[in-house]
Amino acid sequence: MRLHEMAPKLAAGDVTRTVLAIGRPDFPDVLIDTLRRQAGVGHCMVFGLSRAGAASCLLDAGNIPTGSDLGAAYAGQFHESDPNRDALFEGEGGAPIMLPSFAPRMYGARYRKIFFNDSDIVDKCATAIWTGDTCFYVNFYRITSQGRFGDIERARLRTIAPAIGASVARHFQQAATPDQNLATLFATRAPLSMLTPREQDVCRRILLGFSSEAISQALGISLHSTLTYRKRAYERLGISSQNELFAIVLGLLAGPHALN
């Protein structure tokens, strides 16, 4: 049996909570909560790296008390000695990058002491994605009390990392809001762009958590019309459920052209 067949089934709707939190103040909390449930991640840090060599810590959430200090130290000077740096910059072009598995020997003694030994980190996985001149470098950590990532947890991270990376990049782009992001996908990306304008209106609100009654009120149409538009949209997309609609959006967000 293959590893991906052994792993518990991922909940598309669970990962989509992060997608729908894009642009909201609670995005970091939703992100780390999703990562904990899906793959046992203890802490997540996101760094923005530019081609010009600048670095900044964009997000620090989870169970490492000194996370903000580590973020500042990495952005200040240690990003230049990160062994993943070459892989990050070789990966320019918009496709998601999954970094090599963590091994202590990859890091210099001072780096290893500050970022792993002193901070109680015992394992790390990472993904990254370029959008424009910025690389969004997303790091997932576990501390001693959690132990290292297991094979199934690593497999889960590999599965969700493209959607997580794309969501992070969207969140930190200026003026990003959940509805604007969805509007862009529906306007430009097949198969969503194949829907009629009213079918798109209904599906976007389904993704934003609106009930059928709330959609009817928001659009000024009858409940019967809302249900008819939903049925037609699902038929056009070849799906039969809300989770399948979520899965389409996640797939588009993870694609190489999702952030253009």
Tab-separated table of C-alpha atoms in Angstrom:
chain	number	residue	atom	x	y	z
A	1	MET	CA	0.000	0.000	0.000
A	2	ARG	CA	1.310	3.430	-0.910
A	3	LEU	CA	1.874	6.094	1.727
A	4	HIS	CA	-0.782	8.453	0.343
A	5	GLU	CA	-3.299	5.578	0.549
A	6	MET	CA	-2.414	5.024	4.230
A	7	ALA	CA	-2.827	8.654	5.208
A	8	PRO	CA	-6.202	9.729	6.627
A	9	LYS	CA	-8.287	11.550	4.073
A	10	LEU	CA	-7.664	15.305	4.021
A	11	ALA	CA	-10.687	17.505	4.599
A	12	ALA	CA	-10.892	19.948	1.683
A	13	GLY	CA	-13.232	22.185	3.638
A	14	ASP	CA	-10.729	22.366	6.495
A	15	VAL	CA	-7.908	23.688	4.300
A	16	THR	CA	-10.387	25.988	2.603
A	17	ARG	CA	-10.940	27.755	5.936
A	18	THR	CA	-7.450	29.171	5.443
A	19	VAL	CA	-8.216	30.193	1.868
A	20	LEU	CA	-11.348	32.012	2.990
A	21	ALA	CA	-9.468	33.769	5.811
A	22	ILE	CA	-7.203	35.538	3.295
A	23	GLY	CA	-7.126	39.246	4.038
A	24	ARG	CA	-8.716	38.905	7.483
A	25	PRO	CA	-7.012	39.766	10.801
A	26	ASP	CA	-7.505	36.197	12.070
A	27	PHE	CA	-5.630	34.649	9.119
A	28	PRO	CA	-2.603	33.590	11.276
A	29	ASP	CA	-4.865	31.871	13.824
A	30	VAL	CA	-6.865	30.059	11.148
A	31	LEU	CA	-3.662	29.022	9.374
A	32	ILE	CA	-1.954	27.485	12.410
A	33	ASP	CA	-5.195	25.804	13.523
A	34	THR	CA	-5.549	24.187	10.104
A	35	LEU	CA	-1.903	23.087	10.078
A	36	ARG	CA	-2.241	21.554	13.545
A	37	ARG	CA	-5.283	19.520	12.595
A	38	GLN	CA	-4.039	18.455	9.188
A	39	ALA	CA	-0.390	17.651	9.916
A	40	GLY	CA	0.446	18.198	13.596
A	41	VAL	CA	2.389	21.417	12.950
A	42	GLY	CA	3.372	23.184	16.169
A	43	HIS	CA	4.523	26.526	14.806
A	44	CYS	CA	4.495	28.352	11.483
A	45	MET	CA	6.673	31.236	10.351
A	46	VAL	CA	6.499	33.049	7.021
A	47	PHE	CA	9.325	35.126	5.582
A	48	GLY	CA	9.269	37.416	2.596
A	49	LEU	CA	12.496	37.324	0.582
A	50	SER	CA	13.225	39.681	-2.283
A	51	ARG	CA	15.521	39.189	-5.249
A	52	ALA	CA	17.398	42.260	-4.021
A	53	GLY	CA	18.391	40.376	-0.857
A	54	ALA	CA	16.029	41.880	1.738
A	55	ALA	CA	14.112	39.677	4.167
A	56	SER	CA	11.234	40.233	6.585
A	57	CYS	CA	9.249	38.087	9.011
A	58	LEU	CA	5.614	38.288	7.930
A	59	LEU	CA	3.965	35.762	10.231
A	60	ASP	CA	4.810	34.009	13.495
A	61	ALA	CA	2.152	31.743	15.016
A	62	GLY	CA	2.170	28.689	17.248
A	63	ASN	CA	3.852	27.162	20.265
A	64	ILE	CA	7.387	28.630	20.213
A	65	PRO	CA	7.546	31.467	22.796
A	66	THR	CA	10.626	33.042	21.213
A	67	GLY	CA	9.197	32.929	17.695
A	68	SER	CA	9.185	36.698	17.204
A	69	ASP	CA	12.840	36.921	18.281
A	70	LEU	CA	13.784	34.117	15.900
A	71	GLY	CA	11.906	35.843	13.097
A	72	ALA	CA	13.745	39.098	13.670
A	73	ALA	CA	17.118	37.330	13.832
A	74	TYR	CA	16.476	35.398	10.625
A	75	ALA	CA	15.317	38.485	8.740
A	76	GLY	CA	18.194	40.537	10.096
A	77	GLN	CA	21.124	38.362	9.062
A	78	PHE	CA	20.624	34.600	9.226
A	79	HIS	CA	18.601	34.363	6.019
A	80	GLU	CA	21.908	34.779	4.207
A	81	SER	CA	23.243	31.552	5.714
A	82	ASP	CA	20.072	29.479	5.323
A	83	PRO	CA	21.035	26.246	3.510
A	84	ASN	CA	17.699	26.384	1.667
A	85	ARG	CA	18.529	29.756	0.131
A	86	ASP	CA	19.912	28.378	-3.146
A	87	ALA	CA	16.878	26.138	-3.621
A	88	LEU	CA	14.582	29.093	-2.953
A	89	PHE	CA	16.202	31.329	-5.543
A	90	GLU	CA	16.624	28.565	-8.099
A	91	GLY	CA	12.871	28.014	-7.853
A	92	GLU	CA	11.775	31.399	-9.175
A	93	GLY	CA	8.900	31.286	-11.625
A	94	GLY	CA	5.606	30.903	-9.745
A	95	ALA	CA	5.472	27.132	-9.164
A	96	PRO	CA	5.285	25.924	-5.538
A	97	ILE	CA	8.616	24.758	-4.091
A	98	MET	CA	8.855	21.980	-1.488
A	99	LEU	CA	12.165	22.270	0.362
A	100	PRO	CA	14.371	19.277	1.347
A	101	SER	CA	13.654	17.440	4.598
A	102	PHE	CA	15.260	18.893	7.701
A	103	ALA	CA	18.651	17.571	8.768
A	104	PRO	CA	20.710	19.285	11.505
A	105	ARG	CA	23.944	18.800	9.540
A	106	MET	CA	22.596	21.171	6.876
A	107	TYR	CA	23.058	24.128	9.233
A	108	GLY	CA	26.115	25.842	10.656
A	109	ALA	CA	26.837	25.522	14.387
A	110	ARG	CA	25.670	29.029	15.360
A	111	TYR	CA	22.530	28.809	13.217
A	112	ARG	CA	21.735	25.368	14.659
A	113	LYS	CA	22.201	26.569	18.247
A	114	ILE	CA	19.963	29.638	17.929
A	115	PHE	CA	17.220	28.303	15.693
A	116	PHE	CA	16.966	24.713	16.868
A	117	ASN	CA	18.760	23.849	20.106
A	118	ASP	CA	17.936	26.998	22.102
A	119	SER	CA	14.381	27.260	20.743
A	120	ASP	CA	13.541	23.563	21.319
A	121	ILE	CA	12.778	22.908	17.638
A	122	VAL	CA	13.363	19.282	16.634
A	123	ASP	CA	11.961	19.190	13.112
A	124	LYS	CA	11.064	21.445	10.208
A	125	CYS	CA	9.387	21.254	6.823
A	126	ALA	CA	9.062	24.155	4.416
A	127	THR	CA	7.473	25.288	1.182
A	128	ALA	CA	7.788	28.478	-0.837
A	129	ILE	CA	6.240	30.289	-3.753
A	130	TRP	CA	7.354	33.286	-5.817
A	131	THR	CA	4.946	36.014	-6.827
A	132	GLY	CA	6.509	38.927	-8.643
A	133	ASP	CA	9.778	39.859	-6.958
A	134	THR	CA	8.886	38.281	-3.607
A	135	CYS	CA	9.403	34.733	-2.374
A	136	PHE	CA	6.982	33.701	0.370
A	137	TYR	CA	8.914	31.162	2.442
A	138	VAL	CA	6.580	29.145	4.707
A	139	ASN	CA	8.156	27.089	7.514
A	140	PHE	CA	6.452	24.395	9.607
A	141	TYR	CA	8.032	23.377	12.947
A	142	ARG	CA	7.679	20.851	15.755
A	143	ILE	CA	9.187	21.097	19.236
A	144	THR	CA	10.619	18.386	21.503
A	145	SER	CA	7.332	17.556	23.235
A	146	GLN	CA	5.762	16.814	19.837
A	147	GLY	CA	8.612	14.806	18.345
A	148	ARG	CA	9.542	14.774	14.675
A	149	PHE	CA	7.019	14.753	11.848
A	150	GLY	CA	5.877	11.245	10.973
A	151	ASP	CA	5.694	9.900	7.420
A	152	ILE	CA	1.945	10.450	7.198
A	153	GLU	CA	2.252	14.007	8.528
A	154	ARG	CA	4.950	14.756	5.954
A	155	ALA	CA	2.741	13.314	3.223
A	156	ARG	CA	-0.113	15.525	4.375
A	157	LEU	CA	2.120	18.597	4.348
A	158	ARG	CA	3.228	17.812	0.809
A	159	THR	CA	-0.431	17.548	-0.181
A	160	ILE	CA	-1.590	20.832	1.347
A	161	ALA	CA	1.613	22.885	0.996
A	162	PRO	CA	0.822	24.286	-2.487
A	163	ALA	CA	-2.583	25.602	-1.361
A	164	ILE	CA	-1.144	26.882	1.933
A	165	GLY	CA	1.720	28.659	0.161
A	166	ALA	CA	-0.616	30.231	-2.380
A	167	SER	CA	-2.974	31.371	0.405
A	168	VAL	CA	-0.110	32.943	2.354
A	169	ALA	CA	1.117	34.778	-0.739
A	170	ARG	CA	-2.373	36.077	-1.455
A	171	HIS	CA	-2.851	37.190	2.142
A	172	PHE	CA	0.287	39.310	2.153
A	173	GLN	CA	-0.321	40.925	-1.205
A	174	GLN	CA	-1.666	44.451	-0.843
A	175	ALA	CA	-5.412	45.018	-0.879
A	176	ALA	CA	-6.170	41.303	-0.916
A	177	THR	CA	-9.588	40.335	0.398
A	178	PRO	CA	-11.328	36.938	0.225
A	179	ASP	CA	-14.020	38.155	-2.151
A	180	GLN	CA	-11.538	39.921	-4.464
A	181	ASN	CA	-9.403	36.778	-4.662
A	182	LEU	CA	-12.411	34.626	-5.483
A	183	ALA	CA	-13.656	37.177	-8.014
A	184	THR	CA	-10.300	36.999	-9.813
A	185	LEU	CA	-10.389	33.198	-9.947
A	186	PHE	CA	-13.949	33.154	-11.259
A	187	ALA	CA	-13.205	35.814	-13.854
A	188	THR	CA	-9.990	34.354	-15.218
A	189	ARG	CA	-9.588	30.644	-14.474
A	190	ALA	CA	-11.420	27.731	-16.086
A	191	PRO	CA	-13.610	25.940	-15.202
A	192	LEU	CA	-14.968	28.675	-12.893
A	193	SER	CA	-14.826	31.289	-15.655
A	194	MET	CA	-17.177	29.108	-17.731
A	195	LEU	CA	-20.070	29.801	-15.356
A	196	THR	CA	-22.628	32.505	-16.069
A	197	PRO	CA	-22.291	35.726	-14.017
A	198	ARG	CA	-25.208	34.762	-11.766
A	199	GLU	CA	-23.872	31.225	-11.257
A	200	GLN	CA	-20.533	32.780	-10.265
A	201	ASP	CA	-22.279	35.103	-7.798
A	202	VAL	CA	-23.955	32.150	-6.113
A	203	CYS	CA	-20.827	29.956	-6.015
A	204	ARG	CA	-18.634	32.744	-4.637
A	205	ARG	CA	-21.059	33.241	-1.769
A	206	ILE	CA	-21.190	29.495	-1.119
A	207	LEU	CA	-17.401	29.583	-0.731
A	208	LEU	CA	-17.658	32.562	1.621
A	209	GLY	CA	-19.958	30.577	3.920
A	210	PHE	CA	-23.353	32.087	2.965
A	211	SER	CA	-26.443	29.915	3.419
A	212	SER	CA	-28.868	29.579	0.504
A	213	GLU	CA	-31.251	31.944	2.274
A	214	ALA	CA	-28.491	34.519	2.819
A	215	ILE	CA	-27.453	34.269	-0.833
A	216	SER	CA	-31.039	34.922	-1.886
A	217	GLN	CA	-31.204	38.027	0.269
A	218	ALA	CA	-27.791	39.315	-0.839
A	219	LEU	CA	-28.612	38.933	-4.535
A	220	GLY	CA	-32.261	39.958	-4.297
A	221	ILE	CA	-33.542	36.736	-5.847
A	222	SER	CA	-35.845	33.976	-4.668
A	223	LEU	CA	-34.612	30.916	-2.814
A	224	HIS	CA	-35.823	28.776	-5.731
A	225	SER	CA	-33.670	30.812	-8.134
A	226	THR	CA	-30.632	30.480	-5.858
A	227	LEU	CA	-31.010	26.701	-5.739
A	228	THR	CA	-31.482	26.578	-9.512
A	229	TYR	CA	-28.310	28.595	-10.159
A	230	ARG	CA	-26.383	26.373	-7.745
A	231	LYS	CA	-27.640	23.229	-9.472
A	232	ARG	CA	-26.738	24.560	-12.925
A	233	ALA	CA	-23.292	25.666	-11.749
A	234	TYR	CA	-22.550	22.283	-10.186
A	235	GLU	CA	-23.683	20.503	-13.362
A	236	ARG	CA	-21.479	22.770	-15.484
A	237	LEU	CA	-18.498	22.068	-13.201
A	238	GLY	CA	-19.215	18.333	-13.049
A	239	ILE	CA	-19.550	18.320	-9.254
A	240	SER	CA	-22.290	17.565	-6.749
A	241	SER	CA	-21.186	19.091	-3.443
A	242	GLN	CA	-19.770	22.139	-1.680
A	243	ASN	CA	-16.585	20.212	-0.816
A	244	GLU	CA	-15.958	19.547	-4.515
A	245	LEU	CA	-16.359	23.266	-5.222
A	246	PHE	CA	-13.806	23.951	-2.454
A	247	ALA	CA	-11.466	21.409	-4.045
A	248	ILE	CA	-11.624	23.188	-7.426
A	249	VAL	CA	-10.682	26.500	-5.805
A	250	LEU	CA	-7.819	24.900	-3.855
A	251	GLY	CA	-6.497	23.324	-7.035
A	252	LEU	CA	-6.558	26.647	-8.872
A	253	LEU	CA	-4.848	28.450	-5.981
A	254	ALA	CA	-2.092	25.843	-5.985
A	255	GLY	CA	-1.515	26.098	-9.735
A	256	PRO	CA	1.511	27.900	-11.214
A	257	HIS	CA	-0.572	30.783	-12.590
A	258	ALA	CA	-2.852	31.257	-9.590
A	259	LEU	CA	-1.160	34.393	-8.312
A	260	ASN	CA	-0.653	36.278	-11.546
